[in-house]
Every structure is written in structure tokens, then in C-alpha cells.
Coordinates of C-alpha atoms and ligand atoms in Angstrom, one line a residue:
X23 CA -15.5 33.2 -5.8
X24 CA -17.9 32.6 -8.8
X25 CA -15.0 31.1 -10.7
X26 CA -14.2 28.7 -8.2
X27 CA -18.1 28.0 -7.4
X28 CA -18.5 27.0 -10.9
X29 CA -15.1 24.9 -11.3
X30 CA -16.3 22.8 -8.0
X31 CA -20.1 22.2 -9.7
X32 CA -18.0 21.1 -13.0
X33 CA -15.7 18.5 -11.1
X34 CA -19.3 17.4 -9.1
X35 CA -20.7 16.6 -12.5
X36 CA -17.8 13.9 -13.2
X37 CA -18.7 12.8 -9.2
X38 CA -21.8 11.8 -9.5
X39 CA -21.1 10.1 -13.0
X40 CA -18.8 8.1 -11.3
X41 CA -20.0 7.9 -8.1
X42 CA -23.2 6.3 -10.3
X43 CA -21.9 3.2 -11.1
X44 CA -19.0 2.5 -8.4
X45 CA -21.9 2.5 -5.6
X46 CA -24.2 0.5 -7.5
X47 CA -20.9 -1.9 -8.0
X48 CA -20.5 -2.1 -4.6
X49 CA -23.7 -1.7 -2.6
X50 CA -23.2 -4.5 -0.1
X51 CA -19.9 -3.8 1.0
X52 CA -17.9 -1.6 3.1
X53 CA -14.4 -0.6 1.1
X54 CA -11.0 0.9 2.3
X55 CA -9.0 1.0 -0.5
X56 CA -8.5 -0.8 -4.4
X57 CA -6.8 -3.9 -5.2
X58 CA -4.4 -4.1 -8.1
X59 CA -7.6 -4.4 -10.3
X60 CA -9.0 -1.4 -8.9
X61 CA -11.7 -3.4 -7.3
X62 CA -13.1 -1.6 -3.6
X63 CA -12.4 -4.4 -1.0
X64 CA -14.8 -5.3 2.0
X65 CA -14.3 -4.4 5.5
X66 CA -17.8 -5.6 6.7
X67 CA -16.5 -8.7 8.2
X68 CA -18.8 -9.4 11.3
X69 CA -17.0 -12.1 12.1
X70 CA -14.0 -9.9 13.1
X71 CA -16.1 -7.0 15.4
X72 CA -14.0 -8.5 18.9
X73 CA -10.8 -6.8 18.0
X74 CA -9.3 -3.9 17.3
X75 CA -8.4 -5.0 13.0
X76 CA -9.7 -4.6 9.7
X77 CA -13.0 -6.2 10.3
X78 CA -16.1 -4.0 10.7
X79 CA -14.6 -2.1 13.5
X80 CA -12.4 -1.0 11.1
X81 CA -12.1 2.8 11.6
X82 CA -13.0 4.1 8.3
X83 CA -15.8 2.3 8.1
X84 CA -18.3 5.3 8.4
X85 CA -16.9 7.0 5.1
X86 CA -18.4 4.9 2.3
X87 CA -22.1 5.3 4.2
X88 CA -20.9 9.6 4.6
X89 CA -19.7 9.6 1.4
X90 CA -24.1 8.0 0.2
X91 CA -25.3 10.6 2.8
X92 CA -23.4 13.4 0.8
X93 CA -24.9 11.9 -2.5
X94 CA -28.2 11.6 -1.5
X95 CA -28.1 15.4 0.5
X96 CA -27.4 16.3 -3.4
X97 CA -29.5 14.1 -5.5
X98 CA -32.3 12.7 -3.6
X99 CA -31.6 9.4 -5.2
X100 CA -33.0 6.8 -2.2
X101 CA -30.5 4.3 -4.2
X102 CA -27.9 6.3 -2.1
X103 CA -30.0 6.5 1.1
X104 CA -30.0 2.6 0.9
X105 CA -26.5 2.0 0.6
X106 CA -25.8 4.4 3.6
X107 CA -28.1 2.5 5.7
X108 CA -26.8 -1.2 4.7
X109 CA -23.5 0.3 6.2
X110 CA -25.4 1.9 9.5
X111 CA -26.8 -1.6 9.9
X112 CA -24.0 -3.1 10.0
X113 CA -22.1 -1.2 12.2
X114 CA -24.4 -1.5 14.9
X115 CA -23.1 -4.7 15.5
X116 CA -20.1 -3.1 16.4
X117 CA -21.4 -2.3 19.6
X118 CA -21.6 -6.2 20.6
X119 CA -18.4 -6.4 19.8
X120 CA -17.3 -3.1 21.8
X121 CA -13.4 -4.2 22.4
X122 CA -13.4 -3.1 19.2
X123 CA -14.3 0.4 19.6
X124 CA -12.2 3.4 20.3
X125 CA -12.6 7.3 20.1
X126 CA -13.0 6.5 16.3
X127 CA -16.9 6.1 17.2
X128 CA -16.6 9.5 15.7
X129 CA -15.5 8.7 12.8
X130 CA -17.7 5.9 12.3
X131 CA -21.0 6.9 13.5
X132 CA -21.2 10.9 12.4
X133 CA -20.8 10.3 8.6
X134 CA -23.5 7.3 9.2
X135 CA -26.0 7.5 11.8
X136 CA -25.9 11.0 12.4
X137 CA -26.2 12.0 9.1
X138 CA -29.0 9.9 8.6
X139 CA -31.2 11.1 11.5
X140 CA -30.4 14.6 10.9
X141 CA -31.2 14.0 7.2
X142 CA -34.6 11.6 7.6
X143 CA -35.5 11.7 11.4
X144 CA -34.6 7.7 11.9
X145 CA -35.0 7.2 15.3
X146 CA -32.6 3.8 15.0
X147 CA -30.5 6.1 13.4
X148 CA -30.3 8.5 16.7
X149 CA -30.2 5.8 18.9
X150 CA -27.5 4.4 17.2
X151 CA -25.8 7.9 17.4
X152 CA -26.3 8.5 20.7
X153 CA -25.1 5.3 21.8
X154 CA -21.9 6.0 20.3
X155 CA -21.6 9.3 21.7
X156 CA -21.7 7.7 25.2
X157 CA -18.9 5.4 24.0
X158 CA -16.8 8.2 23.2
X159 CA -17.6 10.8 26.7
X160 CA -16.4 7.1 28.3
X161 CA -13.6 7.7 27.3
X162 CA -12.6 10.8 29.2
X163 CA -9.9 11.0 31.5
X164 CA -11.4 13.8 34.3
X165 CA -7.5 14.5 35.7
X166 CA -5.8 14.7 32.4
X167 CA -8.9 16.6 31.0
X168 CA -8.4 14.2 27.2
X169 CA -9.8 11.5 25.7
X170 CA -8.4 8.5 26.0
X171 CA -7.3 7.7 22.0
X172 CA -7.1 3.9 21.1
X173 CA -6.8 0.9 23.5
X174 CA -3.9 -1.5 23.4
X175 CA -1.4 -0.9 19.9
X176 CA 0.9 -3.8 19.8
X177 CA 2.8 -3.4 23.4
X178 CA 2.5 0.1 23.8
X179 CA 0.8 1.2 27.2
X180 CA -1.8 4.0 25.8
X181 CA -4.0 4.1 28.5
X182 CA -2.8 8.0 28.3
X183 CA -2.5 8.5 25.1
X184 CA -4.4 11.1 23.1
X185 CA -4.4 12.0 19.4
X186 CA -5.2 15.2 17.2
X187 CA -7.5 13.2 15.1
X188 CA -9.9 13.2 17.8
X189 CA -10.8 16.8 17.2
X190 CA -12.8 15.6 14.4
X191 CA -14.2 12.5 16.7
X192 CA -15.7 15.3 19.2
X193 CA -18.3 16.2 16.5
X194 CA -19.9 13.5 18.0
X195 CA -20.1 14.9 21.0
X196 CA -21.1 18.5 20.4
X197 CA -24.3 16.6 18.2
X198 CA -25.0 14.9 21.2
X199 CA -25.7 17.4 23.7
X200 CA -27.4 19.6 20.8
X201 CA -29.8 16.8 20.0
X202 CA -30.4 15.7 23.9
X203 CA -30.0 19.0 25.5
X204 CA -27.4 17.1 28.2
X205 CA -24.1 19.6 28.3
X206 CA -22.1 16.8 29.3
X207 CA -21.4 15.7 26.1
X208 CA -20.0 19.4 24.9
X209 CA -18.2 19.7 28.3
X210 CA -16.4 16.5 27.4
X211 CA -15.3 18.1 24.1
X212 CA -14.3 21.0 25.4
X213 CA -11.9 20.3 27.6
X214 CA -10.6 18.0 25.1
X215 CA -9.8 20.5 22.6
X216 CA -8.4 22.9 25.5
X217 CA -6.2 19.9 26.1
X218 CA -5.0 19.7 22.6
X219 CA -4.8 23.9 21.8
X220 CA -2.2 23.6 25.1
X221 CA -0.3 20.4 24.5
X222 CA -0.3 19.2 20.9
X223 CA -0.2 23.1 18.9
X224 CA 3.0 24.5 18.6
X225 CA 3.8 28.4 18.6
X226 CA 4.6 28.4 14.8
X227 CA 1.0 26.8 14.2
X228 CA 2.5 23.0 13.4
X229 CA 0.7 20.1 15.3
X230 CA 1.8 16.7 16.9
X231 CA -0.1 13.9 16.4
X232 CA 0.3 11.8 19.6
X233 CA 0.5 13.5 23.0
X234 CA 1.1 11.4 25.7
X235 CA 0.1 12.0 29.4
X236 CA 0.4 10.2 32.6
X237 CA -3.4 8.4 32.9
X238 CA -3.3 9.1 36.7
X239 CA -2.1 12.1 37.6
X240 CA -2.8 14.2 33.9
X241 CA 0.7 15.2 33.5
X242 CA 2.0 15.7 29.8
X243 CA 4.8 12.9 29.9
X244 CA 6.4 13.4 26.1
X245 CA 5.2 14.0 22.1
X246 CA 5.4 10.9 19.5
X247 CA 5.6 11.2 15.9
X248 CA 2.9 8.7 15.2
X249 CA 2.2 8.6 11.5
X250 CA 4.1 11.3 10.9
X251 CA 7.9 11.7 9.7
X252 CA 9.0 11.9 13.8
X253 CA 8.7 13.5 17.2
X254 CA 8.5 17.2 16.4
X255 CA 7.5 16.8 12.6
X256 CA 4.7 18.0 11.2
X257 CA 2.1 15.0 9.8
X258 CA 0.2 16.5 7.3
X259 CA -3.2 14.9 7.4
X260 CA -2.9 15.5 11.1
X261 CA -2.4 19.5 10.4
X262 CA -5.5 19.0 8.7
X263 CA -7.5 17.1 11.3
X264 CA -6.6 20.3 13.7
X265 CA -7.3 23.1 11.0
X266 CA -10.7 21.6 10.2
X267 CA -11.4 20.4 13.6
X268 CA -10.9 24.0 15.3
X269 CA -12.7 25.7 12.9
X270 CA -15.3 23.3 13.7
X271 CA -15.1 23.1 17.2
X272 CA -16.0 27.1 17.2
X273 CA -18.7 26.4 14.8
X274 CA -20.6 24.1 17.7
X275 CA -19.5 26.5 20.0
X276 CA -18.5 29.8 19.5
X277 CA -15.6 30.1 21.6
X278 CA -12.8 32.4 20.0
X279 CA -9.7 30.5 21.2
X280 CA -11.0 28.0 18.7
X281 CA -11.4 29.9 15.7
X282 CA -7.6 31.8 16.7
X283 CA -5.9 28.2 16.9
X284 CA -7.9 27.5 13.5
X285 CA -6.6 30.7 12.0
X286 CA -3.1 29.8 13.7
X287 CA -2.8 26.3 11.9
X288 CA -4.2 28.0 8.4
X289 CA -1.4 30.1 8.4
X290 CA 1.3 27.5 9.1
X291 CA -0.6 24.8 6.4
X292 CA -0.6 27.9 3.8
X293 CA 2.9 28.9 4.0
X294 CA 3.9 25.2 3.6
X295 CA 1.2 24.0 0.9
X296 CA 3.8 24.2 -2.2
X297 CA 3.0 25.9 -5.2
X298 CA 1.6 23.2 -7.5
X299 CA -0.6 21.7 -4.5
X300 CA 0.6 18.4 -4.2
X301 CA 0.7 17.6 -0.4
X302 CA 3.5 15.3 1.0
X303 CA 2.9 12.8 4.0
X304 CA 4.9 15.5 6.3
X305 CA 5.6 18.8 5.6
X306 CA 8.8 18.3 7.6
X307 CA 9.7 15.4 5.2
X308 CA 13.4 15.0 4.0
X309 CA 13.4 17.0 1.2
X310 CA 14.4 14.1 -1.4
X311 CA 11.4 12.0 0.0
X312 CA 8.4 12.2 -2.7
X313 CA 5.7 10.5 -1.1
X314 CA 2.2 12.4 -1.0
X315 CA -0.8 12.0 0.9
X316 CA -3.7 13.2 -1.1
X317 CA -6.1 12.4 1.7
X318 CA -4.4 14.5 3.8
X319 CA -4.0 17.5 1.1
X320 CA -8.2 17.1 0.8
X321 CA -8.6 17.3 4.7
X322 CA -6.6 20.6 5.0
X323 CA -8.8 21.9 1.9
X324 CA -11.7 21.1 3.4
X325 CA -10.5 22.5 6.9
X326 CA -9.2 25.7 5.0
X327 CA -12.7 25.9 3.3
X328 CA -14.7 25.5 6.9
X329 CA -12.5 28.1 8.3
X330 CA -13.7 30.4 5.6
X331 CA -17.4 30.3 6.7
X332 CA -16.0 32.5 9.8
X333 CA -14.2 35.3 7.9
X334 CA -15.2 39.0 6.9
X335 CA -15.6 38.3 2.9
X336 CA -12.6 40.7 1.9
X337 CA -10.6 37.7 4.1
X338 CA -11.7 34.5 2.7
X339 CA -10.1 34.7 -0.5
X340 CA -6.9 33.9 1.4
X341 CA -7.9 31.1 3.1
X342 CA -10.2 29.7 -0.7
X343 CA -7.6 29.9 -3.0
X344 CA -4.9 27.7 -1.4
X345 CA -7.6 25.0 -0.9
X346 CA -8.3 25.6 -4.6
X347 CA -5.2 25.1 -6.0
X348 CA -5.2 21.8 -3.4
X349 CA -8.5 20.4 -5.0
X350 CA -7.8 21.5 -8.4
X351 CA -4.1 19.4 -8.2
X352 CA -6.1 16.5 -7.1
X353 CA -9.0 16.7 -9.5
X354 CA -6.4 17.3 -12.4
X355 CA -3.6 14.9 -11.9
X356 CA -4.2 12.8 -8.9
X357 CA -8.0 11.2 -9.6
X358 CA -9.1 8.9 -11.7
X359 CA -12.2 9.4 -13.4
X360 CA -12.5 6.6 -15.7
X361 CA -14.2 3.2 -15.0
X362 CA -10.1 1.9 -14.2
X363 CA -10.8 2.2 -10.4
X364 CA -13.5 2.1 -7.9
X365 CA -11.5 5.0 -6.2
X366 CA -11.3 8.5 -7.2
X367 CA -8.2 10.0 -5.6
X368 CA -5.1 8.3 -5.9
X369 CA -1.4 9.1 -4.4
X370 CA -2.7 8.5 -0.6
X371 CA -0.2 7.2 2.3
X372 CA -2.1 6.1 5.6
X373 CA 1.5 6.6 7.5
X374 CA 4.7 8.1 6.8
X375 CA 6.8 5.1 8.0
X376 CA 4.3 2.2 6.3
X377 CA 5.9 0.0 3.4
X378 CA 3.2 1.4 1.2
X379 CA 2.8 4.1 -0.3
X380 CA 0.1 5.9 -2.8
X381 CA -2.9 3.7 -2.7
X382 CA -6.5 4.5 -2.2
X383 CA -7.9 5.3 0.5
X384 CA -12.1 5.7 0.7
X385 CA -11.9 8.6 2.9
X386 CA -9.5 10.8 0.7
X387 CA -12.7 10.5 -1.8
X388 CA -15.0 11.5 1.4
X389 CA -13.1 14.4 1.6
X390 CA -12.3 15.0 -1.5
X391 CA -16.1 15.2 -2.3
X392 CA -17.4 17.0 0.8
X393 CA -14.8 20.0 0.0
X394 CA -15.9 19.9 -3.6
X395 CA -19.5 20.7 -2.0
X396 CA -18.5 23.5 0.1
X397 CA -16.6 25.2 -2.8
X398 CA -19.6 24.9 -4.4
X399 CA -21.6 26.6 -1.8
X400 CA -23.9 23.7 -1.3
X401 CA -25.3 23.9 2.3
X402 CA -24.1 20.3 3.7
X403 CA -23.2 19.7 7.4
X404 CA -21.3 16.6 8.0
X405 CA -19.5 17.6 11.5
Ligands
LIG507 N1 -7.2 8.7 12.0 C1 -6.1 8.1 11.4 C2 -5.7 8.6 10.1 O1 -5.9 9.8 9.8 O2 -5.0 7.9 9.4

């Protein structure tokens, strides 16, 4: 465990170095991805908060201010604190805009405001988290026992749709009712991820991603591929949004079934993570399809790495060095570490079926940098 300890504190070195100068570049913006320059874009558009787009509702727009919160947990630096909080800031007006929001509050508001008040006791901060929370527990269907995922998506009818990557949303949730002492929020989650461990995990540990149920009476109507390869495939990133959320959701609460389903998706990611570590978009990809999804492959370490925590030590060596040999196939041949790119890690795909392929992604270098910190042993707490 040293060995890998010390490799993790070597590759945070190069992070901060470059993490240094890419912030400081782009302090008053919000990025998604690179341009062909390399450049970060902007998604902090306020003109754009009414819809569901790529304005500043946009859902990874909590990532760049996690990814200052992770910084500043580590360095102290305020420069980061004040980055983090020009995101927070804007984000709030996403709440005027509210059409705009969906369960990916989570994502948006943990890495941001909740970091921040858990880190410096802002009470905007909490407020701002709190809100959010509500948001999300509004979103509950009480028959179906899920949340409700996203609102309209071109002409689909999702009013009863529900999605595996809202196992890491519900992190939200469990905060809120440890912070406010209200169970609600936690019973919410809950019966969400009871919901999910019956309806989206499979026997041999693979996950969907979309579940869809009837909104009125709760009944499972049928599985959709999402951004995955197809109905009964096996979407990668969102193996790793149930691996890391399980583990998780037994963190907040101690309940076994969780920590068993974790355990049951490790095994299935493990025996599919291929020998040099480079993670495809599916693992049930035709085989002569090459594209990867490095944001995925830094999810399932960091889910792998979580999961971990919970083991007898003679057992976590199993579940480390697979998430190793992920980070260390990033960190050697998939990042960039030079002044090139604003981006880090390169070779991510948001969606199997999208025209475009291995780009950048700001939340593959979120995870990519909060799994380096828990090789590392650092004591950070992001979900
Ligand atoms: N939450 C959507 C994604 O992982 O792309």
C-alpha cells in the first residue's frame, strides 16, 4: 500500500503544478471541455439558466468549483477558495431559473456549496445547499419509491424515468438530513437506492442506466440503454456511478445491502477492467469498437478506492490494485501534463452513440484528482 501511497503523492505533485496555472487561466469561468486549442470553454452563461442546455444549468457545472474545493482541502491556497466561490455564486442563480434544474442538483451543489460550508462554515454556502437538497427530495415519486431523473429530453415522456447516476446525486440528500437533523431527506435516498439495488443491478453485478417506471402506479415498465452501447449493455461510467455510489450510500448509512451491492458491482467491474486499464465506453462494446471513456475508468477507481475504506486490510488489496493499474493507465498515457491543454485527462466519451469521441471532459480531471487523493490517504470527503 506504501508503494501506491507514494506513486499517488508523485502524480499530485504534477497536479498541483498544473492545476497552478490552468485555474489562475481561467478563474472567471465555468469549463466543460477544451477546444481544438486546448482552451477550457465557459458554461457560465446566465443568460441561458431557463432551460435545460449548456448554459449555467449545465450539469457539470459543480466540478471545476469541487475540483478548487479539493485544491484548497490540500493547499490552503485562498486563490483556490475564491475560484470555487465565483462558481457557487453563480450557480445560485440557477435557482431563478429552476426549469433548468433536475436531480443533477447533486451534482452541482455537493462539489460547490457543500463543500464549501463543510470546509469554512459559510452560511450562504448551507443555504445554498440546502435549498438544493429540497429541489432534489421534490423530486420523489412516493408510489414508485425513485427520483424522478431529468424533465422533458427531446419528446421522450420521463416523467418516470430514473437513472443510476443519481446514486451519486443522493449525497445530497444524506448531507441534508445530517446537517438539519430532518430524516426526510435520508428516507428519500433510501428508498431510492432500494429502488435502484431491485430494478437497475443485475444478478451478475452489471448495471442499467435508465430504468423506466410507470409515474402513477410505480410499476417497472422496461430498461433503456441510455448512454450506454444498448438495452442490457453495460455503460461503463454508469457501473461506476453504482460501485462508488453504494459504497457510499453505506458510508452515510450503514446499511449492509449497500456495501453487498457495492461489493457485487466491484466484482463484475474487476473481472472486466482489461489488463492494461484502459476503460472502453461499455464493457459490452463490440469488440472491434476502440472508443474509451477515461472519465468513466477514474469513476470506477475512485468507487473501487471508497469501497476499500470498508474492507478487513488483508481484503483491500483486491479492490486497490485494479484501481491502480486504472489511475496509473491514465496518469501514464492518457493525461496531458504539459501547458498543451487546460485539461488533464484526455480519451473521454460523454455517450456511446454521440458523434464525438475522446475529448475532455472537466469532471474526468475531478475524478481523476479526488481518486489520486484517496490513494494517497489524504482524508477528503466530497460525497
Ligand atoms: N451524469 C451523466 C454522465 O455521467 O454523463
Amino acid at each position: 500500500m506504501e508503494y501506491y501511497r507514494d506513486w499517488a503523492r508523485a502524480q499530485l505533485e504534477k497536479a498541483r503544478g498544473k492545476m497552478a496555472w490552468v485555474s489562475e487561466k481561467n478563474r472567471q469561468r465555468i469549463p466543460y471541455t477544451t477546444d481544438e486549442n486546448g482552451d477550457y470553454d465557459d458554461r457560465a452563461d446566465e443568460s441561458r439558466v431557463w432551460n435545460r442546455d449548456d448554459g449555467l444549468n449545465w450539469w457539470t457545472n459543480g466540478f471545476w468549483g469541487g475540483m478548487m474545493w479539493l485544491l484548497y482541502q490540500d493547499t490552503k491556497d485562498p486563490g483556490y477558495m475564491e475560484i470555487a466561490r465565483f462558481s457557487e455564486r453563480k450557480l445560485e442563480k440557477c435557482f431563478q431559473g429552476f426549469y433548468g434544474l433536475h436531480h443533477d442538483v447533486g451534482f452541482m451543489f455537493q462539489p460547490t456549496a457543500v463543500a464549501d460550508w463543510r470546509l469554512t462554515g459559510d452560511g450562504d454556502a448551507r443555504r445554498m445547499a440546502m435549498h438544493a437538497a429540497n429541489l432534489l427530495a421534490g423530486r420523489f415519486n412516493p408510489v414508485g419509491r425513485f427520483i424522478r431523473a431529468w424533465n422533458e429530453v427531446g419528446d421522450s415522456d420521463t416523467r418516470g424515468w430514473a437513472i443510476i447516476d443519481c446514486m451519486f446525486n443522493i449525497s445530497l440528500l444524506y448531507w441534508a438530513s445530517e446537517e438539519s437533523g430532518d430524516p426526510r431527506f435520508r428516507q428519500i435516498a433510501m428508498l431510492h437506492a432500494d429502488t435502484v439495488q431491485e430494478h437497475f443491478i443485475r444478478s451478475d453485478g452489471s448495471v442499467c442506466h435508465i430504468v423506466e417506471f410507470d409515474p402513477e402506479s410505480g410499476r417497472m415498465v422496461r430498461s433503456h440503454g441510455g448512454q450506454g452501447f444498448g438495452e442490457g449493455s453495460s455503460w461503463t461510467r454508469g457501473q461506476g456511478w453504482a460501485l462508488y455510489g453504494f459504497a457510499n450510500s453505506f458510508a452515510h448509512t450503514g446499511k449492509r445491502e449497500y456495501l453487498e451491492t457495492a461489493r457485487k458491482v466491484a466484482a463484475y467491474c474487476i473481472a472486466n477492467i482489461p489488463e492494461n486499464g484502459i476503460i472502453p465506453v461499455d464493457f459490452r462494446q463490440p469488440e472491434d469498437v476502440e472508443w474509451e471513456d477515461s472519465c468513466g475508468a477514474c469513476v470506477i477507481a475512485g468507487g473501487l478506492l471508497e469501497l476499500a475504506r470498508f474492507q478487513p486490510e488483508g481484503e483491500r488489496e483486491a479492490l486497490v490494485e485494479p484501481a491502480f493499474r486504472i489511475l496509473k493507465a491514465i496518469a501514464g498515457s492518457r493525461a496531458d501534463w504539459t501547458r498543451d491543454c487546460d485539461a488533464i485527462v484526455q480519451n473521454c466519451s460523454a455517450s456511446y452513440h454521440d458523434a464525438r469521441h475522446h475529448f475532455t471532459m472537466v469532471y474526468a480531471d475531478y475524478f481523476f484528482l479526488e481518486a489520486l487523493y484517496q490513494l494517497s490517504g489524504a482524508d477528503i470527503r466530497m460525497w
